[in-house]
Structure formats: C-alpha cells, structure tokens
C-alpha cells in the first residue's frame, strides 16, 4: 500500500534554550528574566499545536530544563542531547525519522543548528537557531519538510 504524500509520519521539533546567564559551570547556567519570558512566549504558541503523544526530551543543563518546564508538560531529561552532544547523538536520541510521531528536543547551539542543516541541506553546516527559537520539521514519505520557525519576538 502506498503512503499518502500528505501524511506526516514523523515530526522533529528543535527548541533552543532561551536566553541564559553567563557563568560556570556551564551546565548550571539559569535563564535570565528575558529568557524566562522567551520560553513562556514560545511555550504558549507551541502548547495548543503540539501533538498529544509528543515525546519531549530536554538536555540536563539548567537553562534547557527551565525552557522545557515553560511548556508545563511532562518531559524526559536526556543526557544524549546535552551541551557536548553530537549530531549523531541527537538523531539517535530522537529516533528520527524512523520513530513515528513527534519528538521535541530542548537543547543547544551549535548542535541544533547543525542538525537543522543536516536535515534540510543533507550536509553539516553551522546554521544558527536563535535563543528561544523553535524549528519544526516533518517527514513526509522520506522528504524532510520545514513546517515552522517560531521566534520568541514574533509570538
């Protein structure tokens, strides 16, 4: 049976943590007041659109945990998407594109931008996902589609 070309079989959402304080240790950096606002803004846009069966994975870094918490939904802390993660680590953690359904990754630059480049351009490049921004990808019969880019200053 042929798959309907309009049916999305897998969805991957990449959400970069919002604005964070400087300092060390890096893993303990918290969101700034601006970052908390950014996280709430994107969460408010995302919450009604997020598929109900979405798996939400957050880096163990404090700023990613705080960003994910803004959704007010259950999420899993995933060490494979921490600050030191590779593209392969993130793809393995999400199961993209074999895993059916949606996965939201709350993580870090430069890896999230590199994952976005690999998905859309098919090669590694240093693309930037702005602080607090969300990029939403879907797989449709083997084609990767960029469905939305949401920036906190636009919602």
mmCIF file of C-alpha atoms in Angstrom:
data_model
loop_
_atom_site.group_PDB
_atom_site.id
_atom_site.type_symbol
_atom_site.label_atom_id
_atom_site.label_comp_id
_atom_site.label_asym_id
_atom_site.label_seq_id
_atom_site.Cartn_x
_atom_site.Cartn_y
_atom_site.Cartn_z
ATOM 1 C CA UNK A 1 0.000 0.000 0.000
ATOM 2 C CA UNK A 2 1.377 3.407 -0.971
ATOM 3 C CA UNK A 3 1.716 6.056 1.671
ATOM 4 C CA UNK A 4 -0.308 9.209 1.186
ATOM 5 C CA UNK A 5 2.180 12.004 0.306
ATOM 6 C CA UNK A 6 0.338 14.456 2.564
ATOM 7 C CA UNK A 7 0.645 12.268 5.660
ATOM 8 C CA UNK A 8 3.434 13.184 8.069
ATOM 9 C CA UNK A 9 4.907 10.077 9.665
ATOM 10 C CA UNK A 10 7.496 11.688 11.921
ATOM 11 C CA UNK A 11 7.913 15.144 13.370
ATOM 12 C CA UNK A 12 11.013 16.627 14.961
ATOM 13 C CA UNK A 13 10.931 19.908 16.828
ATOM 14 C CA UNK A 14 14.199 21.590 17.772
ATOM 15 C CA UNK A 15 13.842 24.217 20.511
ATOM 16 C CA UNK A 16 16.951 26.097 21.529
ATOM 17 C CA UNK A 17 17.016 27.070 25.180
ATOM 18 C CA UNK A 18 16.113 30.680 25.854
ATOM 19 C CA UNK A 19 18.477 33.480 26.929
ATOM 20 C CA UNK A 20 20.715 32.382 29.825
ATOM 21 C CA UNK A 21 23.104 33.918 32.308
ATOM 22 C CA UNK A 22 26.833 33.846 31.726
ATOM 23 C CA UNK A 23 28.981 31.869 34.120
ATOM 24 C CA UNK A 24 30.155 28.462 35.093
ATOM 25 C CA UNK A 25 29.712 25.693 35.424
ATOM 26 C CA UNK A 26 28.083 25.806 32.013
ATOM 27 C CA UNK A 27 25.505 23.164 32.956
ATOM 28 C CA UNK A 28 24.283 25.297 35.867
ATOM 29 C CA UNK A 29 23.556 28.478 33.918
ATOM 30 C CA UNK A 30 19.965 29.610 34.539
ATOM 31 C CA UNK A 31 17.628 31.543 32.271
ATOM 32 C CA UNK A 32 17.634 35.304 32.602
ATOM 33 C CA UNK A 33 14.422 37.255 33.143
ATOM 34 C CA UNK A 34 14.369 37.787 29.361
ATOM 35 C CA UNK A 35 14.929 34.045 28.851
ATOM 36 C CA UNK A 36 12.031 33.097 31.111
ATOM 37 C CA UNK A 37 9.794 35.419 29.076
ATOM 38 C CA UNK A 38 11.069 33.939 25.784
ATOM 39 C CA UNK A 39 10.412 30.397 26.998
ATOM 40 C CA UNK A 40 6.860 31.291 28.079
ATOM 41 C CA UNK A 41 6.128 33.014 24.752
ATOM 42 C CA UNK A 42 7.173 30.045 22.623
ATOM 43 C CA UNK A 43 5.535 27.576 25.029
ATOM 44 C CA UNK A 44 2.219 29.439 24.737
ATOM 45 C CA UNK A 45 2.417 29.209 20.935
ATOM 46 C CA UNK A 46 3.517 25.569 20.977
ATOM 47 C CA UNK A 47 1.258 24.052 23.647
ATOM 48 C CA UNK A 48 -2.012 24.052 21.619
ATOM 49 C CA UNK A 49 -0.215 22.829 18.472
ATOM 50 C CA UNK A 50 1.923 20.081 19.969
ATOM 51 C CA UNK A 51 0.698 16.564 19.181
ATOM 52 C CA UNK A 52 -0.677 14.948 22.347
ATOM 53 C CA UNK A 53 1.687 11.959 22.033
ATOM 54 C CA UNK A 54 4.822 14.086 21.616
ATOM 55 C CA UNK A 55 7.938 12.831 23.375
ATOM 56 C CA UNK A 56 9.678 15.829 24.973
ATOM 57 C CA UNK A 57 13.419 15.484 25.583
ATOM 58 C CA UNK A 58 15.445 18.131 27.401
ATOM 59 C CA UNK A 59 19.158 18.494 27.926
ATOM 60 C CA UNK A 60 20.203 18.155 31.570
ATOM 61 C CA UNK A 61 21.587 21.725 31.516
ATOM 62 C CA UNK A 62 19.600 24.017 33.817
ATOM 63 C CA UNK A 63 18.699 26.510 31.050
ATOM 64 C CA UNK A 64 17.257 23.735 28.859
ATOM 65 C CA UNK A 65 15.343 22.282 31.807
ATOM 66 C CA UNK A 66 13.825 25.701 32.548
ATOM 67 C CA UNK A 67 12.909 26.196 28.881
ATOM 68 C CA UNK A 68 11.200 22.785 28.726
ATOM 69 C CA UNK A 69 9.396 23.457 32.025
ATOM 70 C CA UNK A 70 7.709 26.502 30.458
ATOM 71 C CA UNK A 71 5.536 24.067 28.459
ATOM 72 C CA UNK A 72 4.035 22.764 31.699
ATOM 73 C CA UNK A 73 4.063 19.236 30.251
ATOM 74 C CA UNK A 74 5.963 16.122 31.283
ATOM 75 C CA UNK A 75 9.413 15.836 29.733
ATOM 76 C CA UNK A 76 12.375 13.494 29.959
ATOM 77 C CA UNK A 77 15.912 14.604 30.749
ATOM 78 C CA UNK A 78 18.117 13.094 28.054
ATOM 79 C CA UNK A 79 21.903 13.099 28.522
ATOM 80 C CA UNK A 80 22.474 12.368 24.813
ATOM 81 C CA UNK A 81 21.339 15.907 23.945
ATOM 82 C CA UNK A 82 23.488 17.769 26.471
ATOM 83 C CA UNK A 83 25.868 20.629 25.666
ATOM 84 C CA UNK A 84 28.509 18.212 24.321
ATOM 85 C CA UNK A 85 26.081 16.252 22.109
ATOM 86 C CA UNK A 86 26.943 15.415 18.522
ATOM 87 C CA UNK A 87 24.536 15.410 15.601
ATOM 88 C CA UNK A 88 24.554 11.603 15.751
ATOM 89 C CA UNK A 89 23.721 11.696 19.484
ATOM 90 C CA UNK A 90 20.678 13.911 18.904
ATOM 91 C CA UNK A 91 19.439 11.856 15.956
ATOM 92 C CA UNK A 92 19.891 8.639 17.965
ATOM 93 C CA UNK A 93 18.042 10.078 20.976
ATOM 94 C CA UNK A 94 15.079 11.077 18.806
ATOM 95 C CA UNK A 95 14.957 8.066 16.503
ATOM 96 C CA UNK A 96 14.482 10.438 13.549
ATOM 97 C CA UNK A 97 12.964 9.659 11.086
ATOM 98 C CA UNK A 98 12.143 6.041 11.964
ATOM 99 C CA UNK A 99 10.227 6.880 15.140
ATOM 100 C CA UNK A 100 6.591 7.508 14.337
ATOM 101 C CA UNK A 101 5.022 10.521 15.983
ATOM 102 C CA UNK A 102 6.564 13.720 17.297
ATOM 103 C CA UNK A 103 9.709 14.389 19.315
ATOM 104 C CA UNK A 104 10.595 17.776 20.791
ATOM 105 C CA UNK A 105 14.266 18.371 21.654
ATOM 106 C CA UNK A 106 15.148 21.234 24.000
ATOM 107 C CA UNK A 107 18.856 21.726 23.514
ATOM 108 C CA UNK A 108 21.798 23.851 22.493
ATOM 109 C CA UNK A 109 23.713 25.585 19.755
ATOM 110 C CA UNK A 110 25.692 24.825 17.732
ATOM 111 C CA UNK A 111 24.337 21.256 17.527
ATOM 112 C CA UNK A 112 20.671 22.082 16.958
ATOM 113 C CA UNK A 113 21.610 24.328 14.032
ATOM 114 C CA UNK A 114 23.857 21.591 12.664
ATOM 115 C CA UNK A 115 21.020 19.062 12.930
ATOM 116 C CA UNK A 116 18.730 21.502 11.065
ATOM 117 C CA UNK A 117 21.324 21.888 8.300
ATOM 118 C CA UNK A 118 21.781 18.124 8.009
ATOM 119 C CA UNK A 119 18.010 17.604 7.753
ATOM 120 C CA UNK A 120 17.386 20.291 5.142
ATOM 121 C CA UNK A 121 20.646 20.544 3.210
ATOM 122 C CA UNK A 122 21.871 16.982 3.647
ATOM 123 C CA UNK A 123 25.273 18.108 4.896
ATOM 124 C CA UNK A 124 26.847 19.554 8.004
ATOM 125 C CA UNK A 125 26.834 23.331 8.244
ATOM 126 C CA UNK A 126 26.809 25.816 11.089
ATOM 127 C CA UNK A 127 23.295 27.219 10.947
ATOM 128 C CA UNK A 128 22.093 29.350 13.818
ATOM 129 C CA UNK A 129 18.909 28.764 15.741
ATOM 130 C CA UNK A 130 18.303 31.887 17.802
ATOM 131 C CA UNK A 131 17.924 31.725 21.577
ATOM 132 C CA UNK A 132 14.438 30.548 22.472
ATOM 133 C CA UNK A 133 13.505 29.766 18.849
ATOM 134 C CA UNK A 134 11.779 26.596 17.650
ATOM 135 C CA UNK A 135 12.191 24.847 14.291
ATOM 136 C CA UNK A 136 9.551 22.227 13.380
ATOM 137 C CA UNK A 137 10.372 19.511 10.821
ATOM 138 C CA UNK A 138 8.174 16.777 9.393
ATOM 139 C CA UNK A 139 8.983 13.688 7.389
ATOM 140 C CA UNK A 140 6.640 13.047 4.505
ATOM 141 C CA UNK A 141 7.417 9.883 2.573
ATOM 142 C CA UNK A 142 11.146 10.335 3.091
ATOM 143 C CA UNK A 143 11.199 14.077 2.374
ATOM 144 C CA UNK A 144 12.064 16.448 5.212
ATOM 145 C CA UNK A 145 9.798 19.487 5.336
ATOM 146 C CA UNK A 146 10.417 22.596 7.438
ATOM 147 C CA UNK A 147 6.909 23.355 8.696
ATOM 148 C CA UNK A 148 7.536 26.271 11.037
ATOM 149 C CA UNK A 149 10.165 28.522 12.554
ATOM 150 C CA UNK A 150 8.994 30.359 15.647
ATOM 151 C CA UNK A 151 10.993 33.090 17.321
ATOM 152 C CA UNK A 152 10.043 34.472 20.745
ATOM 153 C CA UNK A 153 9.959 38.020 19.428
ATOM 154 C CA UNK A 154 7.322 37.085 16.843
ATOM 155 C CA UNK A 155 4.774 35.387 19.105
#
